[in-house]
Coordinates of C-alpha atoms and ligand atoms in Angstrom, one line a residue:
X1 CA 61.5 -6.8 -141.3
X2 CA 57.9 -5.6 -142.1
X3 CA 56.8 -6.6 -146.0
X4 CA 53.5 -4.6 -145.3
X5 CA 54.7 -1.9 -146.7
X6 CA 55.8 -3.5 -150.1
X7 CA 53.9 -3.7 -153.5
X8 CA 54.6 -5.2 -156.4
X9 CA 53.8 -3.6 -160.0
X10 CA 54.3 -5.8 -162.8
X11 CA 54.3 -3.7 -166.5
X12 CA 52.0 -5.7 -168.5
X13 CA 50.7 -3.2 -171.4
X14 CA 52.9 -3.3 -174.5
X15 CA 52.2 -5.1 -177.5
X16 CA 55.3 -6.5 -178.3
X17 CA 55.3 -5.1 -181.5
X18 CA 58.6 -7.4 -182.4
X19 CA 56.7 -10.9 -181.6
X20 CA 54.7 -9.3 -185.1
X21 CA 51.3 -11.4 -183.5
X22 CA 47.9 -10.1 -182.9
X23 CA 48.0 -11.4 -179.0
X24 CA 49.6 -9.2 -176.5
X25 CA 53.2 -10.4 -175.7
X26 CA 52.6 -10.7 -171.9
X27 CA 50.0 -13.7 -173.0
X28 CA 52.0 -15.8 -175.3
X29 CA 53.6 -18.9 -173.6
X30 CA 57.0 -20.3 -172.5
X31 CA 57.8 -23.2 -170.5
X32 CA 53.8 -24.1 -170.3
X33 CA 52.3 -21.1 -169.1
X34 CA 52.0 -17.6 -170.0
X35 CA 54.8 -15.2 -169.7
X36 CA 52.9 -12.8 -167.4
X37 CA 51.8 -15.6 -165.1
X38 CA 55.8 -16.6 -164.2
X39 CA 56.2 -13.1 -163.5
X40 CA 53.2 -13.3 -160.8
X41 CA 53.8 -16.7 -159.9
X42 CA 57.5 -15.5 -158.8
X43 CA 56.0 -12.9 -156.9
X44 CA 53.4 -14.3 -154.8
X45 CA 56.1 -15.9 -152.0
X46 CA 57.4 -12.2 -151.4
X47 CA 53.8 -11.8 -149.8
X48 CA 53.1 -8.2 -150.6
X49 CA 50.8 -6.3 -149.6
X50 CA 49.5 -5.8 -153.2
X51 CA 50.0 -7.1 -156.6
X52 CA 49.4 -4.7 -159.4
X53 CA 49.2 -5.4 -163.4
X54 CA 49.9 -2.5 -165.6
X55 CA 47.2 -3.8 -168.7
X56 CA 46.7 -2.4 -171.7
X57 CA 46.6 -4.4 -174.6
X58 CA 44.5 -6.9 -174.4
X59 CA 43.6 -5.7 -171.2
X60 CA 40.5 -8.2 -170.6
X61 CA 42.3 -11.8 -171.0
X62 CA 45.4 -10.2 -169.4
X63 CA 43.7 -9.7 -166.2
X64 CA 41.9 -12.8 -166.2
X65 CA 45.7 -14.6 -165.9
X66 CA 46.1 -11.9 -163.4
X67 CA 43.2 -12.5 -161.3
X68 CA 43.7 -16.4 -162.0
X69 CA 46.8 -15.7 -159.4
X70 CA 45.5 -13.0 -157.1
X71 CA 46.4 -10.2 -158.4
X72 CA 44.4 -6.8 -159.5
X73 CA 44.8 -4.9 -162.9
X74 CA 44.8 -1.1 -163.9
X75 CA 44.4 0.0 -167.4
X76 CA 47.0 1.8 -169.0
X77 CA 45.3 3.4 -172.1
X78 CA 46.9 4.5 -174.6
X79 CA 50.3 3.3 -173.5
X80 CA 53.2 5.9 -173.3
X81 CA 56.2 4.5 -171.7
X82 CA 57.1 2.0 -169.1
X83 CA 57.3 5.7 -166.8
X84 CA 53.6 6.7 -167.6
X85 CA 52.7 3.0 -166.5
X86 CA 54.2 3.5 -163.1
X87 CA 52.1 6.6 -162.9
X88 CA 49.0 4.5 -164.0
X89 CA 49.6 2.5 -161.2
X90 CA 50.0 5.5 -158.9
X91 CA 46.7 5.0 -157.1
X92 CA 46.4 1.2 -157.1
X93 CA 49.6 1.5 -154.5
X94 CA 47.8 2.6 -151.4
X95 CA 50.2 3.2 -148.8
X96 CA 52.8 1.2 -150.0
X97 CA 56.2 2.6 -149.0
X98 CA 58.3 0.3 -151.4
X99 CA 57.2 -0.9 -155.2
X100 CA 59.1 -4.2 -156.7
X101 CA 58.2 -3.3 -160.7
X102 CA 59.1 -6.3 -163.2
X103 CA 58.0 -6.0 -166.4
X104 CA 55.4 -8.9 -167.7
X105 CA 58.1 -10.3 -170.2
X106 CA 61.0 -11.7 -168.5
X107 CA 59.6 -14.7 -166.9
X108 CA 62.6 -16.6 -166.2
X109 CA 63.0 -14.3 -162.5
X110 CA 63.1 -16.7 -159.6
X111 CA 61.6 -15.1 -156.2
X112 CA 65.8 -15.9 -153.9
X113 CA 66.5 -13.1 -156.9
X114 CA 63.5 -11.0 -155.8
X115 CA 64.0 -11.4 -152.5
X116 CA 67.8 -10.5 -152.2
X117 CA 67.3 -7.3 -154.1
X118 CA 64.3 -6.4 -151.6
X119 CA 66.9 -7.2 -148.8
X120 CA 69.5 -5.2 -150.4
X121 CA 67.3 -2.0 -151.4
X122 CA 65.9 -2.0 -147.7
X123 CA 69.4 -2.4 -146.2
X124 CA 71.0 0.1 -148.5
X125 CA 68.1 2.9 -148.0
X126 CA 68.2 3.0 -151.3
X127 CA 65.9 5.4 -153.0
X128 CA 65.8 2.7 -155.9
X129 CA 67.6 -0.6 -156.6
X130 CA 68.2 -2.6 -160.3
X131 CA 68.8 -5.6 -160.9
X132 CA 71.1 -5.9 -163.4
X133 CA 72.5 -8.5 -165.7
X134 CA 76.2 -9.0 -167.3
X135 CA 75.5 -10.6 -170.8
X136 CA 77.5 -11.3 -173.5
X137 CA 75.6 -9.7 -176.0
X138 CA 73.8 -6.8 -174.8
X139 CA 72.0 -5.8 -177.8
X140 CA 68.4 -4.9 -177.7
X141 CA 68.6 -3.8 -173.7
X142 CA 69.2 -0.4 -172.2
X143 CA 72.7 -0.6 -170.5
X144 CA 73.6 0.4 -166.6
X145 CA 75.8 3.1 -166.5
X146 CA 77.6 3.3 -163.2
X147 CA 79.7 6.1 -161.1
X148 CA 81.3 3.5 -158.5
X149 CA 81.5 0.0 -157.7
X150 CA 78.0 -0.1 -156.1
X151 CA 76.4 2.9 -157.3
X152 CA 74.3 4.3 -160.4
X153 CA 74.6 6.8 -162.8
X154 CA 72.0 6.8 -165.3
X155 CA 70.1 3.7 -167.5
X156 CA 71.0 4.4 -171.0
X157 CA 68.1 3.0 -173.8
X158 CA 69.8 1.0 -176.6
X159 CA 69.0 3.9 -179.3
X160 CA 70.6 6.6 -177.1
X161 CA 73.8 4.9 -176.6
X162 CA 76.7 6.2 -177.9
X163 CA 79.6 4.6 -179.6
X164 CA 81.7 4.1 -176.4
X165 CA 78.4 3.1 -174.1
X166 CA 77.5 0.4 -176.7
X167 CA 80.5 -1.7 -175.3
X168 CA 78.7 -1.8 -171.8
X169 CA 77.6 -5.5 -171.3
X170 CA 75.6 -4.5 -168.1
X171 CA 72.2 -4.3 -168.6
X172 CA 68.6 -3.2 -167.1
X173 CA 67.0 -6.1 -166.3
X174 CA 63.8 -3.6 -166.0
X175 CA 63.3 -4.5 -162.7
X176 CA 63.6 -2.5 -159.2
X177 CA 62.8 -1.7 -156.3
X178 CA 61.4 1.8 -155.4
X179 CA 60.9 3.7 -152.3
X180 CA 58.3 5.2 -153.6
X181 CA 58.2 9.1 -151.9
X182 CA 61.2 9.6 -153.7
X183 CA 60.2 8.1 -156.8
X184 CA 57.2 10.0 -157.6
X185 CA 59.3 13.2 -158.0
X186 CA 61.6 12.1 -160.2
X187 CA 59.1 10.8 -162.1
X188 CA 57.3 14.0 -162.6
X189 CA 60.7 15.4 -163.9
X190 CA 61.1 13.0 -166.5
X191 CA 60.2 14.7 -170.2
X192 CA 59.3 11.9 -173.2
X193 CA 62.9 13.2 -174.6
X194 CA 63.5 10.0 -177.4
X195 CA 61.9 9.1 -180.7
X196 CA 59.0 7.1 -179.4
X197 CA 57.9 10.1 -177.9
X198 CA 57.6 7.6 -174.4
X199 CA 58.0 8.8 -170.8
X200 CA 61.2 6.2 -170.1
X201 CA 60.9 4.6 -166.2
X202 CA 64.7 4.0 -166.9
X203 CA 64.7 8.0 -167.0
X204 CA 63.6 8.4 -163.3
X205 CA 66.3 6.3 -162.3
X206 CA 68.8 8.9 -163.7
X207 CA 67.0 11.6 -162.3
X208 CA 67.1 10.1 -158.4
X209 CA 71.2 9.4 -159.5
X210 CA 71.1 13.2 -160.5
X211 CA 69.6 14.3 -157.2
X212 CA 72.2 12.4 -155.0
X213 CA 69.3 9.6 -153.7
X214 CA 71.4 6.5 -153.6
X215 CA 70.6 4.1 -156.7
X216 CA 71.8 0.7 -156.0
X217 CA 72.7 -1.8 -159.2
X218 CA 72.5 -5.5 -158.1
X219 CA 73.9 -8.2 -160.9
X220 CA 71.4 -11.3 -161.3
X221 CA 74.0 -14.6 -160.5
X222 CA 72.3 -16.1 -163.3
X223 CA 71.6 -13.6 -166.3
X224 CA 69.1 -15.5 -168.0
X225 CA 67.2 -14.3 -165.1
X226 CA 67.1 -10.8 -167.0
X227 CA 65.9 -12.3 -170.6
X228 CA 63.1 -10.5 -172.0
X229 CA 61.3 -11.9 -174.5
X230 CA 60.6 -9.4 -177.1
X231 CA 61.1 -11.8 -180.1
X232 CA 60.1 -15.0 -181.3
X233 CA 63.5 -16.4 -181.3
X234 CA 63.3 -14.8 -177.5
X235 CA 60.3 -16.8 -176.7
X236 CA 62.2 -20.6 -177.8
X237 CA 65.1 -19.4 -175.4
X238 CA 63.0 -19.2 -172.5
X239 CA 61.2 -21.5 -173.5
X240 CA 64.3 -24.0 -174.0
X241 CA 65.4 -23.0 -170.8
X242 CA 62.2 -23.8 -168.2
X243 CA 62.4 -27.1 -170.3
X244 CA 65.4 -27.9 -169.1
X245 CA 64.4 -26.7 -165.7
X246 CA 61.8 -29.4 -165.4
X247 CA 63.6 -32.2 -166.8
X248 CA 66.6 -31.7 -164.4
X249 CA 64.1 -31.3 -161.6
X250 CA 62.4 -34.7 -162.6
X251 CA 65.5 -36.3 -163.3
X252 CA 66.9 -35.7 -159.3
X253 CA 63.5 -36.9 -158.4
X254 CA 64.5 -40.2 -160.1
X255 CA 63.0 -39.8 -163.2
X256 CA 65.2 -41.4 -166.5
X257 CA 65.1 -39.7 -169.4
X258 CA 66.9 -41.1 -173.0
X259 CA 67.8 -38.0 -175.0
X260 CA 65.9 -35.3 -172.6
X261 CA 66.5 -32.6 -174.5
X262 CA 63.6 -34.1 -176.8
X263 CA 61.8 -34.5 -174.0
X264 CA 58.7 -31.4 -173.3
X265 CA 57.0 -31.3 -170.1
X266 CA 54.8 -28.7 -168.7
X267 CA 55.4 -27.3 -165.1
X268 CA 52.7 -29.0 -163.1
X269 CA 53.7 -32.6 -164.1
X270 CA 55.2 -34.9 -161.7
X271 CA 56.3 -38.6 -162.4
X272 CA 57.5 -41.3 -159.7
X273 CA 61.1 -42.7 -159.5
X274 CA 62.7 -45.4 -161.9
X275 CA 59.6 -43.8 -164.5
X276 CA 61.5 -43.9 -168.1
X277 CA 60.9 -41.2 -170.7
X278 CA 61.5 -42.1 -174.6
X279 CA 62.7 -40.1 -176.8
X280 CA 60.2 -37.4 -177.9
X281 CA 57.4 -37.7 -175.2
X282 CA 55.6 -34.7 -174.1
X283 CA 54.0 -34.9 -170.7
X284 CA 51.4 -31.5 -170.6
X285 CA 49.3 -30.0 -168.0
X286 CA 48.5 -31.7 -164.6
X287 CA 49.7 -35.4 -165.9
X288 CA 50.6 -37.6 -162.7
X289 CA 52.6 -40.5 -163.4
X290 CA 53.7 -43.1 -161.2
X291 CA 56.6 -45.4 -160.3
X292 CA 58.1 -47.7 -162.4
X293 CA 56.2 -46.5 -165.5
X294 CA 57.7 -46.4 -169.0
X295 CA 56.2 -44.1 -172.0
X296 CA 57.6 -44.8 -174.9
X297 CA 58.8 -42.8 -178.1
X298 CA 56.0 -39.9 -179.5
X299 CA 53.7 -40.7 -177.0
X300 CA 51.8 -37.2 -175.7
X301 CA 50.4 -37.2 -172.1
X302 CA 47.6 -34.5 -171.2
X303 CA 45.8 -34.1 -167.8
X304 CA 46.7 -37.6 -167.8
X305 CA 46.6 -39.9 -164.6
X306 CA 48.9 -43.0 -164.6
X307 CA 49.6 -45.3 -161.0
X308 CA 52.5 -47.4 -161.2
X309 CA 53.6 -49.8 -163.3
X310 CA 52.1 -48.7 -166.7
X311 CA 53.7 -48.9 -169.7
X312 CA 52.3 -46.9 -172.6
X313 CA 54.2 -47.9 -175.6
X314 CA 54.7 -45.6 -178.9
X315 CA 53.0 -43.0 -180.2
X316 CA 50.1 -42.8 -178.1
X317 CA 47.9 -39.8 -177.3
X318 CA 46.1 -39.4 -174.0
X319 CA 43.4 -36.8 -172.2
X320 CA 42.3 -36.6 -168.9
X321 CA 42.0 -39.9 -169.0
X322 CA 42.9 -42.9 -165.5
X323 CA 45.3 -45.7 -166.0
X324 CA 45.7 -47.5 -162.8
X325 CA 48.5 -49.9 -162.0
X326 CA 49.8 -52.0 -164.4
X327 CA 47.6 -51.1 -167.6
X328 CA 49.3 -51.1 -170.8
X329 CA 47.9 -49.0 -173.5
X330 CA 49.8 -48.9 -177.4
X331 CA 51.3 -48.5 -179.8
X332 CA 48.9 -46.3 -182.1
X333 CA 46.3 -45.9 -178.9
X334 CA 44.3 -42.8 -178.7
X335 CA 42.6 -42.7 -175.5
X336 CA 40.0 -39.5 -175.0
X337 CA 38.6 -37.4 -172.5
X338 CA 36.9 -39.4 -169.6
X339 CA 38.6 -42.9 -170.0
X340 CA 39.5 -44.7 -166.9
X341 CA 41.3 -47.9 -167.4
X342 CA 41.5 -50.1 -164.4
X343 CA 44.3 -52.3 -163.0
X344 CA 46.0 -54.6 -165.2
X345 CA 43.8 -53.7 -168.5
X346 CA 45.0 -53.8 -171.9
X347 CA 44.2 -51.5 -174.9
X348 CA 46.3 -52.1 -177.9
X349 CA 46.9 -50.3 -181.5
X350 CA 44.5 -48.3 -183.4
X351 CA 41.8 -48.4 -180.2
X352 CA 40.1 -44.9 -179.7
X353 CA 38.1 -44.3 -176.3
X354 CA 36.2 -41.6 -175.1
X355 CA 34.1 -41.3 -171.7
X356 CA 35.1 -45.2 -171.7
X357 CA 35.7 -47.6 -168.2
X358 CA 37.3 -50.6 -168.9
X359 CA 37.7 -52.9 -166.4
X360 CA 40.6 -55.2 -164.1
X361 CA 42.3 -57.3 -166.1
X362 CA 40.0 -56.6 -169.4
X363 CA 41.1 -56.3 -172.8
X364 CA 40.8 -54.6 -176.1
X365 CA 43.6 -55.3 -178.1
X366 CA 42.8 -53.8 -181.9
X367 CA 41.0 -51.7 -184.0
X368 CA 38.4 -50.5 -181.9
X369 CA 36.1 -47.6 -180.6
X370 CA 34.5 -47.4 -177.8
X371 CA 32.3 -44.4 -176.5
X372 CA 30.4 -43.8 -173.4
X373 CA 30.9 -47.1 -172.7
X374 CA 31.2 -49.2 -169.1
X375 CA 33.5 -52.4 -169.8
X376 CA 33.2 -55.1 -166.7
X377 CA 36.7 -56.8 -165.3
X378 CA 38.1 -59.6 -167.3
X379 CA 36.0 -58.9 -170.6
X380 CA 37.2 -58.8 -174.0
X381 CA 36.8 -57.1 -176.6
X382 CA 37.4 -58.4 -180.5
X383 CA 39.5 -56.5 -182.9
X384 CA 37.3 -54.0 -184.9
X385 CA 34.3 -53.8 -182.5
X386 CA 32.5 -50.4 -182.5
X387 CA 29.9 -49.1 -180.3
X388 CA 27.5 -46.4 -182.0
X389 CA 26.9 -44.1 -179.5
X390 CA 25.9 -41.2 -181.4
X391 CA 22.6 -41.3 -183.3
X392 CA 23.2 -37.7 -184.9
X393 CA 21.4 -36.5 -182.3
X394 CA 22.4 -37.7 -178.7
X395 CA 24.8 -39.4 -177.3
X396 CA 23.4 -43.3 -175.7
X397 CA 25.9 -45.5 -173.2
X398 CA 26.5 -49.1 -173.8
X399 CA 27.2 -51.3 -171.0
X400 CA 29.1 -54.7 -171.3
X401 CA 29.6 -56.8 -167.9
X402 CA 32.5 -59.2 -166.8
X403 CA 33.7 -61.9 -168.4
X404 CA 31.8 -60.9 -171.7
X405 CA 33.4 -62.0 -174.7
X406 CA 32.5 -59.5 -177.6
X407 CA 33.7 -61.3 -181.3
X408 CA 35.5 -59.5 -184.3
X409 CA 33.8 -56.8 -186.2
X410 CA 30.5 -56.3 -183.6
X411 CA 28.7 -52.9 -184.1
X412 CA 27.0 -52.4 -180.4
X413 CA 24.2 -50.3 -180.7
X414 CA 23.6 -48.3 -178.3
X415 CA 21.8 -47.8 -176.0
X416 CA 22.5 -51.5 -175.2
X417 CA 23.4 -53.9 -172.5
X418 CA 25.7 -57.3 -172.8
X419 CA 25.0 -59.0 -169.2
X420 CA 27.7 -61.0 -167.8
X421 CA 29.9 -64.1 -169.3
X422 CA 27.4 -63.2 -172.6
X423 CA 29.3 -64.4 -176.0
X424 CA 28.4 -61.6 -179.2
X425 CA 29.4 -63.9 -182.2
X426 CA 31.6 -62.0 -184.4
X427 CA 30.5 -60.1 -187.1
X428 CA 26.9 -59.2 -185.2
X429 CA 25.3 -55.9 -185.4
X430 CA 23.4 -55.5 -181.2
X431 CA 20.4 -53.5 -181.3
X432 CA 19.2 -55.4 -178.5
X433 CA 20.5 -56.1 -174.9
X434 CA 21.7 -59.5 -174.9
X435 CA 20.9 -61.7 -170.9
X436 CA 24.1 -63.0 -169.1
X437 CA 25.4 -66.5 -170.1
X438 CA 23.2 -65.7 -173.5
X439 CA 24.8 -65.8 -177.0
X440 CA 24.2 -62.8 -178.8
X441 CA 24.1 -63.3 -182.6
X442 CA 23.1 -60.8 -185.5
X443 CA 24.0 -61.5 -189.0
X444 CA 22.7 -62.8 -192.0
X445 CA 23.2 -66.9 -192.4
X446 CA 25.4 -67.8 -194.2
X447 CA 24.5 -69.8 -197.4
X448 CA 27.1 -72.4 -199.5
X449 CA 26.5 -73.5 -202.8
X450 CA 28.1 -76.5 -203.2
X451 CA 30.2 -77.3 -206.7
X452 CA 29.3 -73.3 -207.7
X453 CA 32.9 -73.0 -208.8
X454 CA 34.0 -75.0 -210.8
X455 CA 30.7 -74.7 -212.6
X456 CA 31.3 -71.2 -213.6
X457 CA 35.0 -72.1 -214.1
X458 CA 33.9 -74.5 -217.3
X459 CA 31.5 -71.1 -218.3
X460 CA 34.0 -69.2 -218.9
X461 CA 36.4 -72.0 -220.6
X462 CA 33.7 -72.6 -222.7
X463 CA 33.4 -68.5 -223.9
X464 CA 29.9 -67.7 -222.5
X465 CA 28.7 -65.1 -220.5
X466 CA 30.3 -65.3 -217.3
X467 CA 27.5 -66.5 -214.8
X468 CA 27.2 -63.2 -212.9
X469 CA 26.3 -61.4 -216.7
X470 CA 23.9 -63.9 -217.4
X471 CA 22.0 -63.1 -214.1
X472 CA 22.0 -59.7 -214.8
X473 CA 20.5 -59.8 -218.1
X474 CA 17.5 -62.2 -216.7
X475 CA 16.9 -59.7 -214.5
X476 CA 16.7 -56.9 -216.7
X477 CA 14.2 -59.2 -219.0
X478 CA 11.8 -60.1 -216.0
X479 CA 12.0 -56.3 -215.2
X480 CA 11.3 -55.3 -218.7
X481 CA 8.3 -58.4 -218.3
X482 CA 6.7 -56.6 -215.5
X483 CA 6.8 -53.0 -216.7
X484 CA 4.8 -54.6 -219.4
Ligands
LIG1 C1 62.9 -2.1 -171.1 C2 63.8 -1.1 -170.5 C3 65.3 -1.5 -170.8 C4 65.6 -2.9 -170.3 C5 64.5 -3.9 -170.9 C6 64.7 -5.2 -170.2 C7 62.6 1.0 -170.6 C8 62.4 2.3 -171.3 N1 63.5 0.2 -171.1 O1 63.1 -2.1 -172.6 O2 66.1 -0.6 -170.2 O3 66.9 -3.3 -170.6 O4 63.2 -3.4 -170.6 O5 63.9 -6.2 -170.7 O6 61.9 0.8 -169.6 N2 55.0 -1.6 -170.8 C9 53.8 -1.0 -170.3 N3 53.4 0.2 -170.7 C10 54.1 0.9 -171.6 C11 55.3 0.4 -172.2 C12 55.7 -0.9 -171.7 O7 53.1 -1.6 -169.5 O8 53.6 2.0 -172.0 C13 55.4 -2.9 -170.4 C14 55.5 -3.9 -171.5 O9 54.3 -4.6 -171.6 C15 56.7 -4.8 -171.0 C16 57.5 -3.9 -170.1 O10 56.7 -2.8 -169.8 O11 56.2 -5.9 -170.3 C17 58.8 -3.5 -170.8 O12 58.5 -2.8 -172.0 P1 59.3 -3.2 -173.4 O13 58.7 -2.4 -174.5 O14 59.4 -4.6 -173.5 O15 60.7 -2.5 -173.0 P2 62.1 -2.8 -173.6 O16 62.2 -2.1 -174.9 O17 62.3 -4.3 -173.6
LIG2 CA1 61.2 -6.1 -173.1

């Protein structure tokens, strides 16, 4: 069976006027990617010969997704019908004997469907083929009228229906094939004969029922194949539904999941076996986990890269950021763009990194930022340390080697260097490099005043000024003695 001469038009105009947003419908998401790009995505394995978009709205960052998955775009402008888009696309078709047309909003179409209505219009010599859908409630779809068991009458639009008709709980699914030499003519005889004033595609199929051209309905084994999305409450369906998808595809990849249906993960993730999910983790974009892993409660994964063994405990956020095997990062971590955590390292609660290697086996347990910063194996880091690496203008790396031990409350200065097995004594703010094996200390000395206390406990027995008062007014008179 030749596919050469098959082309595949995908109706990507509208506005979605129902969503009531100013993006075009075809762009907004479900299931982690846009609506339009499932519709190509289940195309591409039918390997036609072309791949069309009808664009219209939002024409530009339409056929950027478009192009993004190989496909080409024609404009459609102003938009008058799902019919008058076919025509658009007219020109775009080449050769093509057959078109597949799917409209841009029902995403949930898996390419075995696709591909058994190709094999069915093409075994049938059909002059067109719909998929069609048996739904409980039918409301909002135009309904499949037929004349026998396996042929086509007419496609009746919800607002033409009438009171009998409305009953019918088989509906368009909007998408067909075409053999395309008789579809052009029954196209041309197709009038814009409804209150929108539209030339109706649904029309032509009545017209090549009309003119005896067999018109083939095929019902969809799973109707949520069919769901358009022309609503928001639309969108959270399908939504809800490649959700689920994913989860039970990870979970028979031996993923464990406790309460999945909090659980949100985009498409592209993958996670290794005996990995546990929490309750209420997301796992978005290209994250790769590993074996054995467990993410705990709220935690949200990004373009995140985890090896095995790495717990990251509750309510942690992480971007494209590297945690190799056996790192554990949380609760309360937040670890930024560019981090790259290296076997066995710890990062614990309230630490934020950004651009940020830390080392085998090295630690930073609290309270802690560190940015464009290179951490050496077996280092630690004390609770509250900071490294400054923005000046207001630029940004300057700090660089801390193995086996450093950095005390509580450290500002590091950047740009600044700690050189192996140094000690920073707590409380120090670096503006210089500190040697290996050197002791890095910056802070004012502390002073004691022995018996100060009780002294200024008899003061204020006694009535007087408290001490502090009486300082502050001998200031003020050696002030006022100066001035003079
Ligand atoms: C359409 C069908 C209906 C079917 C339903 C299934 C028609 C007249 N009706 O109704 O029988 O049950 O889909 O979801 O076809 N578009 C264009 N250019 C236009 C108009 C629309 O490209 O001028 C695109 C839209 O962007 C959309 C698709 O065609 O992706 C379908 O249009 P939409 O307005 O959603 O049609 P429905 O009212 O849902
Ligand atoms: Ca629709």
């Amino acid at each position: 069976m030749s596919v050469n001469d098959l082309a595949i038009v995908i109706l990507a105009a509208g506005k979605g006027t129902r969503l009531k947003s100013s993006q075009a419908k075809v762009l907004h998401r479900a299931g982690g990617r846009a609506l339009v790009e499932h519709v190509v995505r289940a195309c591409a394995p039918l390997k036609a010969r072309k791949v069309v978009l009808v664009v219209g709205h939002q024409a530009e960052q339409v056929s950027a997704v478009a192009e993004l998955v190989g496909a080409e775009s024609v404009l459609q402008q102003p938009q008058r019908g799902t019919g008058h888009a076919m025509q658009v696309a007219r020109r775009a078709l080449g050769s093509a004997k057959i078109a597949m047309v799917l409209p841009g909003d029902a995403p949930l179409i898996r390419t075995e469907t696709l591909r058994a209505m190709l094999a069915a219009h093409r075994s049938g010599n059909a002059a067109a083929t719909v998929l069609s859908a048996v739904v409980s409630d039918p409301s909002g779809y135009g309904r499949v009228l037929r004349k026998s068991e396996t042929a086509v009458q007419a496609i009746v639009e919800e607002s033409q229906l009438t009171g009998e008709q409305r009953e019918l709980n088989e509906i368009n699914s909007s998408i067909y094939c075409f053999t395309l030499e008789k579809l052009w003519p029954a196209l041309a005889r197709v009038t814009p004969n409804n209150k929108h004033r539209e030339l109706y595609l649904t029309d032509a199929v009545g017209e090549l029922a009309a003119a005896r051209e067999t018109v083939l309905a095929r019902v969809a084994a799973d109707p949520r194949e069919a769901l358009g999305c022309n609503t928001r409450a639309d969108l959270a369906e399908v939504d809800r539904i490649f959700r689920e998808w994913k989860r039970s595809s990870l979970m028979n990849d031996g993923v464990s999941m406790q309460l999945p249906e909090t659980i949100l993960i985009d498409p592209d993730v993958t996670a290794g076996e005996d990995t546990v999910l929490e309750p209420g983790v997301q796992l978005l974009g290209k994250t790769k986990i590993g074996e054995r892993c467990i993410i705990r409660t709220g935690s949200v994964l990004s373009d995140a890269v985890l090896g095995d063994d790495v717990v990251v405990e509750p309510h942690c956020v992480v971007v494209q950021s590297r945690l190799d095997d056996g790192v554990v990062v949380g609760p309360f971590a937040r670890l930024r763009p560019g981090t790259h955590l290296k076997d066995g390292a710890r990062v614990g609660n309230f630490v934020e990194t950004k651009k940020a290697v830390v080392g085998e086996g090295a630690k930073v347990p609290h309270l802690t930022y560190l940015g464009d910063t290179h951490v050496g194996p077996k280092t630690n880091i004390g609770a509250g340390t900071i490294t400054c690496n923005y000046d207001g203008a630029g940004k300057h790396p700090t660089t801390i080697g193995k086996g450093v031990f950095i005390g509580s409350n450290t500002t590091l200065i950047a740009p600044v260097r700690i050189g192996d097995g140094a000690y920073v004594a707590a409380g120090s703010a670096i503006t210089e490099s500190v040697p290996p094996d050197a002791l890095g200390i910056a802070r004012g000395r502390q002073v004691n005043k022995p018996r100060w206390a009780s002294r200024r406990r008899r003061e204020l027995a006694a009535g007087g000024k408290s001490a502090p008062r009486r300082r502050k007014a001998k200031l003020r008179s050696r002030k006022k003695a100066r001035r003079r």
